[in-house]
Coordinates of C-alpha atoms and ligand atoms in Angstrom, one line a residue:
X3 CA 8.1 2.8 -17.9
X4 CA 7.1 2.6 -14.2
X5 CA 7.0 5.8 -12.1
X6 CA 7.2 5.5 -8.2
X7 CA 6.2 8.4 -6.1
X8 CA 7.9 8.3 -2.7
X9 CA 8.4 10.8 0.0
X10 CA 11.2 11.1 2.4
X11 CA 10.8 10.1 6.1
X12 CA 9.5 12.8 8.3
X13 CA 11.7 13.7 11.2
X14 CA 8.6 13.3 13.5
X15 CA 7.8 9.7 12.2
X16 CA 7.8 8.7 15.9
X17 CA 4.6 10.7 16.4
X18 CA 2.8 8.4 13.8
X19 CA -0.7 7.1 14.1
X20 CA -0.8 3.5 15.5
X21 CA -3.8 1.2 15.6
X22 CA -2.8 -2.4 16.1
X23 CA 0.9 -2.1 16.9
X24 CA 2.3 -1.1 20.3
X25 CA 4.3 2.1 20.3
X26 CA 8.1 1.6 20.3
X27 CA 10.8 4.1 19.9
X28 CA 11.7 4.6 16.2
X29 CA 15.1 5.4 15.0
X30 CA 14.5 8.0 12.4
X31 CA 18.0 7.9 11.0
X32 CA 17.7 4.1 10.6
X33 CA 14.2 4.5 9.1
X34 CA 15.7 6.9 6.5
X35 CA 18.5 4.4 5.6
X36 CA 15.9 1.6 5.2
X37 CA 13.7 3.9 3.1
X38 CA 16.6 4.7 0.9
X39 CA 17.3 1.0 0.4
X40 CA 13.6 0.6 -0.5
X41 CA 13.9 3.3 -3.0
X42 CA 17.0 1.8 -4.6
X43 CA 15.2 -1.6 -4.8
X44 CA 12.3 0.2 -6.7
X45 CA 14.9 1.7 -9.1
X46 CA 16.6 -1.7 -9.6
X47 CA 13.3 -3.1 -10.5
X48 CA 12.8 -0.4 -13.2
X49 CA 11.0 2.5 -11.5
X50 CA 11.8 6.1 -12.1
X51 CA 11.5 7.7 -8.6
X52 CA 9.7 11.0 -8.1
X53 CA 10.6 11.8 -4.5
X54 CA 8.8 14.5 -2.4
X55 CA 10.7 16.2 0.4
X56 CA 10.3 15.3 4.0
X57 CA 7.3 16.9 5.8
X58 CA 8.3 18.1 9.3
X59 CA 4.7 18.4 10.4
X60 CA 3.3 15.2 9.1
X61 CA 4.5 12.1 10.9
X62 CA 3.0 9.5 8.5
X63 CA 3.7 11.3 5.2
X64 CA 6.2 8.7 4.1
X65 CA 3.3 6.3 3.5
X66 CA 2.2 7.8 0.2
X67 CA 0.1 4.9 -0.8
X68 CA -2.7 6.0 1.4
X69 CA -3.5 9.4 -0.2
X70 CA -4.2 8.2 -3.8
X71 CA -5.3 5.4 -6.1
X72 CA -3.5 5.5 -9.4
X73 CA -5.2 3.5 -12.2
X74 CA -4.4 3.5 -15.9
X75 CA -6.9 6.1 -16.9
X76 CA -7.3 8.3 -13.8
X77 CA -6.0 8.9 -10.2
X78 CA -8.3 9.3 -7.3
X79 CA -7.2 11.4 -4.3
X80 CA -8.5 9.8 -1.1
X81 CA -9.7 11.4 2.1
X82 CA -7.6 9.5 4.7
X83 CA -9.6 8.1 7.7
X84 CA -7.0 9.7 10.1
X85 CA -7.6 13.4 10.2
X86 CA -3.9 13.9 11.1
X87 CA -3.1 12.6 7.5
X88 CA -5.4 14.7 5.4
X89 CA -2.8 17.4 4.8
X90 CA -0.7 14.8 3.0
X91 CA -2.9 14.8 0.0
X92 CA -2.3 18.1 -1.8
X93 CA 1.4 17.7 -2.5
X94 CA 0.9 14.2 -4.0
X95 CA -2.0 15.5 -6.0
X96 CA 0.3 18.1 -7.6
X97 CA 2.6 15.5 -8.9
X98 CA -0.2 13.2 -10.1
X99 CA -1.8 16.0 -12.1
X100 CA 1.1 15.7 -14.5
X101 CA 0.2 12.2 -15.3
X102 CA -3.5 11.5 -14.9
X103 CA -6.8 13.3 -14.7
X104 CA -7.4 13.5 -10.9
X105 CA -10.7 12.8 -9.1
X106 CA -11.3 13.0 -5.4
X107 CA -13.2 11.5 -2.5
X108 CA -15.1 14.2 -0.5
X109 CA -16.4 14.5 3.1
X110 CA -18.0 12.7 4.7
X111 CA -16.3 9.8 2.8
X112 CA -13.1 8.4 4.0
X113 CA -10.7 6.1 2.2
X114 CA -7.0 5.1 2.6
X115 CA -5.2 3.7 -0.4
X116 CA -3.9 0.9 1.8
X117 CA -7.5 -0.4 1.7
X118 CA -7.6 -0.7 -2.1
X119 CA -6.3 -3.8 -3.8
X120 CA -6.6 -3.6 -7.6
X121 CA -6.8 -6.9 -9.5
X122 CA -7.4 -6.2 -13.2
X123 CA -10.6 -4.2 -13.4
X124 CA -11.8 -5.1 -9.9
X125 CA -11.0 -3.0 -6.9
X126 CA -11.3 -4.8 -3.6
X127 CA -11.7 -2.2 -0.9
X128 CA -11.3 -2.9 2.9
X129 CA -14.2 -1.9 5.1
X130 CA -11.9 -0.7 7.9
X131 CA -11.7 1.9 10.5
X132 CA -10.1 4.1 7.9
X133 CA -12.4 3.6 4.9
X134 CA -16.1 4.1 5.5
X135 CA -19.1 3.0 3.5
X136 CA -19.5 6.5 2.0
X137 CA -15.9 6.6 0.8
X138 CA -16.3 3.2 -0.8
X139 CA -19.6 4.2 -2.5
X140 CA -17.9 7.5 -3.8
X141 CA -15.1 5.4 -5.3
X142 CA -17.6 3.0 -7.0
X143 CA -19.5 6.0 -8.4
X144 CA -16.3 7.8 -9.6
X145 CA -14.9 4.7 -11.4
X146 CA -18.0 3.1 -12.8
X147 CA -17.7 5.1 -16.0
X148 CA -14.1 3.8 -16.4
X149 CA -15.1 0.2 -16.3
X150 CA -14.0 -0.7 -12.8
X151 CA -16.0 -2.8 -10.3
X152 CA -15.6 -1.8 -6.6
X153 CA -16.2 -4.5 -4.1
X154 CA -16.3 -3.8 -0.3
X155 CA -14.4 -6.4 1.7
X156 CA -14.9 -6.7 5.5
X157 CA -11.6 -6.7 7.5
X158 CA -11.0 -7.3 11.2
X159 CA -8.0 -6.9 13.4
X160 CA -5.7 -5.0 10.9
X161 CA -5.2 -1.6 9.7
X162 CA -5.9 -2.0 6.1
X163 CA -7.1 -4.6 3.5
X164 CA -3.5 -4.8 2.1
X165 CA -2.2 -5.6 5.6
X166 CA -4.4 -8.9 5.1
X167 CA -4.1 -9.7 1.5
X168 CA -2.1 -8.7 -1.6
X169 CA -1.7 -10.1 -5.2
X170 CA 1.4 -12.2 -6.1
X171 CA 0.6 -13.0 -9.8
X172 CA -2.6 -12.9 -12.0
X173 CA -4.1 -15.9 -10.2
X174 CA -2.6 -15.9 -6.7
X175 CA -3.0 -13.8 -3.5
X176 CA -1.1 -14.0 -0.3
X177 CA -3.5 -13.8 2.7
X178 CA -3.7 -13.6 6.5
X179 CA -6.9 -15.6 7.3
X180 CA -7.3 -14.1 10.8
X181 CA -7.9 -10.6 9.2
X182 CA -9.9 -11.2 6.0
X183 CA -12.2 -14.3 4.9
X184 CA -10.5 -16.6 2.4
X185 CA -13.8 -17.0 0.7
X186 CA -13.8 -13.4 -0.6
X187 CA -10.9 -14.5 -2.8
X188 CA -12.3 -18.0 -3.8
X189 CA -11.4 -17.6 -7.5
X190 CA -7.7 -17.3 -6.7
X191 CA -4.9 -19.7 -5.6
X192 CA -4.5 -18.6 -1.9
X193 CA -1.2 -18.8 -0.1
X194 CA -1.5 -18.0 3.6
X195 CA 1.1 -16.3 5.6
X196 CA 3.0 -18.4 8.0
X197 CA 1.2 -18.3 11.3
X198 CA 4.4 -17.1 13.1
X199 CA 4.4 -14.1 10.8
X200 CA 1.0 -12.4 11.1
X201 CA 2.0 -9.2 9.3
X202 CA 3.6 -10.9 6.2
X203 CA 0.8 -10.5 3.8
X204 CA 1.8 -7.2 2.5
X205 CA 3.8 -7.6 -0.7
X206 CA 4.5 -5.0 -3.4
X207 CA 4.1 -6.2 -6.9
X208 CA 5.7 -4.3 -9.8
X209 CA 5.0 -6.1 -13.0
X210 CA 6.3 -9.6 -12.3
X211 CA 8.5 -8.5 -9.6
X212 CA 7.6 -9.0 -5.9
X213 CA 9.1 -7.0 -2.9
X214 CA 8.5 -8.1 0.7
X215 CA 10.0 -7.1 4.2
X216 CA 13.1 -9.1 5.0
X217 CA 11.9 -10.2 8.5
X218 CA 9.3 -12.9 7.2
X219 CA 11.5 -15.8 6.1
X220 CA 9.0 -18.5 6.7
X221 CA 6.3 -16.8 4.4
X222 CA 9.0 -16.0 1.9
X223 CA 9.8 -19.7 1.9
X224 CA 6.2 -20.5 1.1
X225 CA 6.3 -18.3 -1.9
X226 CA 9.6 -19.8 -3.0
X227 CA 7.9 -23.3 -2.7
X228 CA 5.1 -21.9 -4.9
X229 CA 7.6 -20.9 -7.5
X230 CA 7.6 -17.2 -6.7
X231 CA 10.8 -15.2 -6.4
X232 CA 10.8 -12.3 -4.0
X233 CA 13.2 -9.4 -3.4
X234 CA 13.3 -8.5 0.4
X235 CA 14.0 -5.1 2.0
X236 CA 14.7 -4.4 5.6
X237 CA 11.8 -2.0 6.8
X238 CA 11.9 -2.9 10.5
X239 CA 11.8 0.9 11.6
X240 CA 8.8 1.6 9.2
X241 CA 7.1 -1.4 10.5
X242 CA 7.1 0.1 14.0
X243 CA 5.0 2.9 12.4
X244 CA 2.6 0.2 11.2
X245 CA 3.8 0.5 7.6
X246 CA 5.4 -2.1 5.4
X247 CA 6.2 -2.2 1.7
X248 CA 3.2 -1.3 -0.4
X249 CA 2.6 1.9 1.7
X250 CA 5.8 3.7 0.8
X251 CA 5.2 4.2 -2.9
X252 CA 2.6 4.9 -5.5
X253 CA 3.6 2.9 -8.6
X254 CA 2.1 3.4 -11.9
X255 CA 2.9 3.1 -15.7
X256 CA 3.4 5.9 -18.0
X257 CA 4.3 5.8 -21.7
X258 CA 8.0 6.0 -22.1
Ligands
CIR16 C1 -1.1 5.1 9.8 O1 -1.6 4.6 10.9 O2 -1.8 5.6 9.0 C2 0.3 4.9 9.6 N1 1.1 4.9 10.9 C3 0.7 3.7 8.8 C4 0.2 3.7 7.5 C5 0.5 2.4 6.6 N2 -0.1 2.5 5.4 C6 -0.3 1.5 4.6 O3 0.1 0.4 5.0 N3 -0.9 1.6 3.4

């Protein structure tokens, strides 16, 4: 069975951190409706939702992906690169402790879950403004005994590694070549985002199912041409907060 941890949209989402996206007014009510549709999509794909209440003082707290990395054997609590986001960790940790032994990244390390792309036993970790060398080294050390390899990957011009590349099936990744080098994923079939849709590389994979934002039809067509079927969700208000589809959940397997 799949579990998906989500958190309701904060009333102060409009005060979110922004790095590469210009600030625009966010319609929080609309963001909530879109988030609800996202949650329903996850349920339709077989996830049991565990939803935390909204946090009135934590604008970015809907983006639960950034505060933990959940693997089959353990979970690792991150230390988010933006200090405004560090208070998001404790409440997610409380939920995760029911399902996994919990490890943690400590100061001065920083790491955002959005920088961690798991492919089998390899974790590709974005070297970004949010995830520093110390955080990546700590993750490597924490997981070495569990049989995971941690590989740092330089990123440029984007918030997180998973803004630039995500996995579509066991042998295929979707990649934005302006933000991460293709050569880092040389062993994979690489599909590039359509140049007119620079933010389209963030796809959520749950088992064999794929979910992407509705506003990237050209990239979606590229996936269809490659034989990949994708469910779409409208997350336009969350995109104004520099989020997309992977960031709004922590999805992991538990014994039924
Ligand atoms: C931030 O800058 O931290 C949030 N406004 C957006 C986080 C999105 N997280 C993600 O894609 N993993």
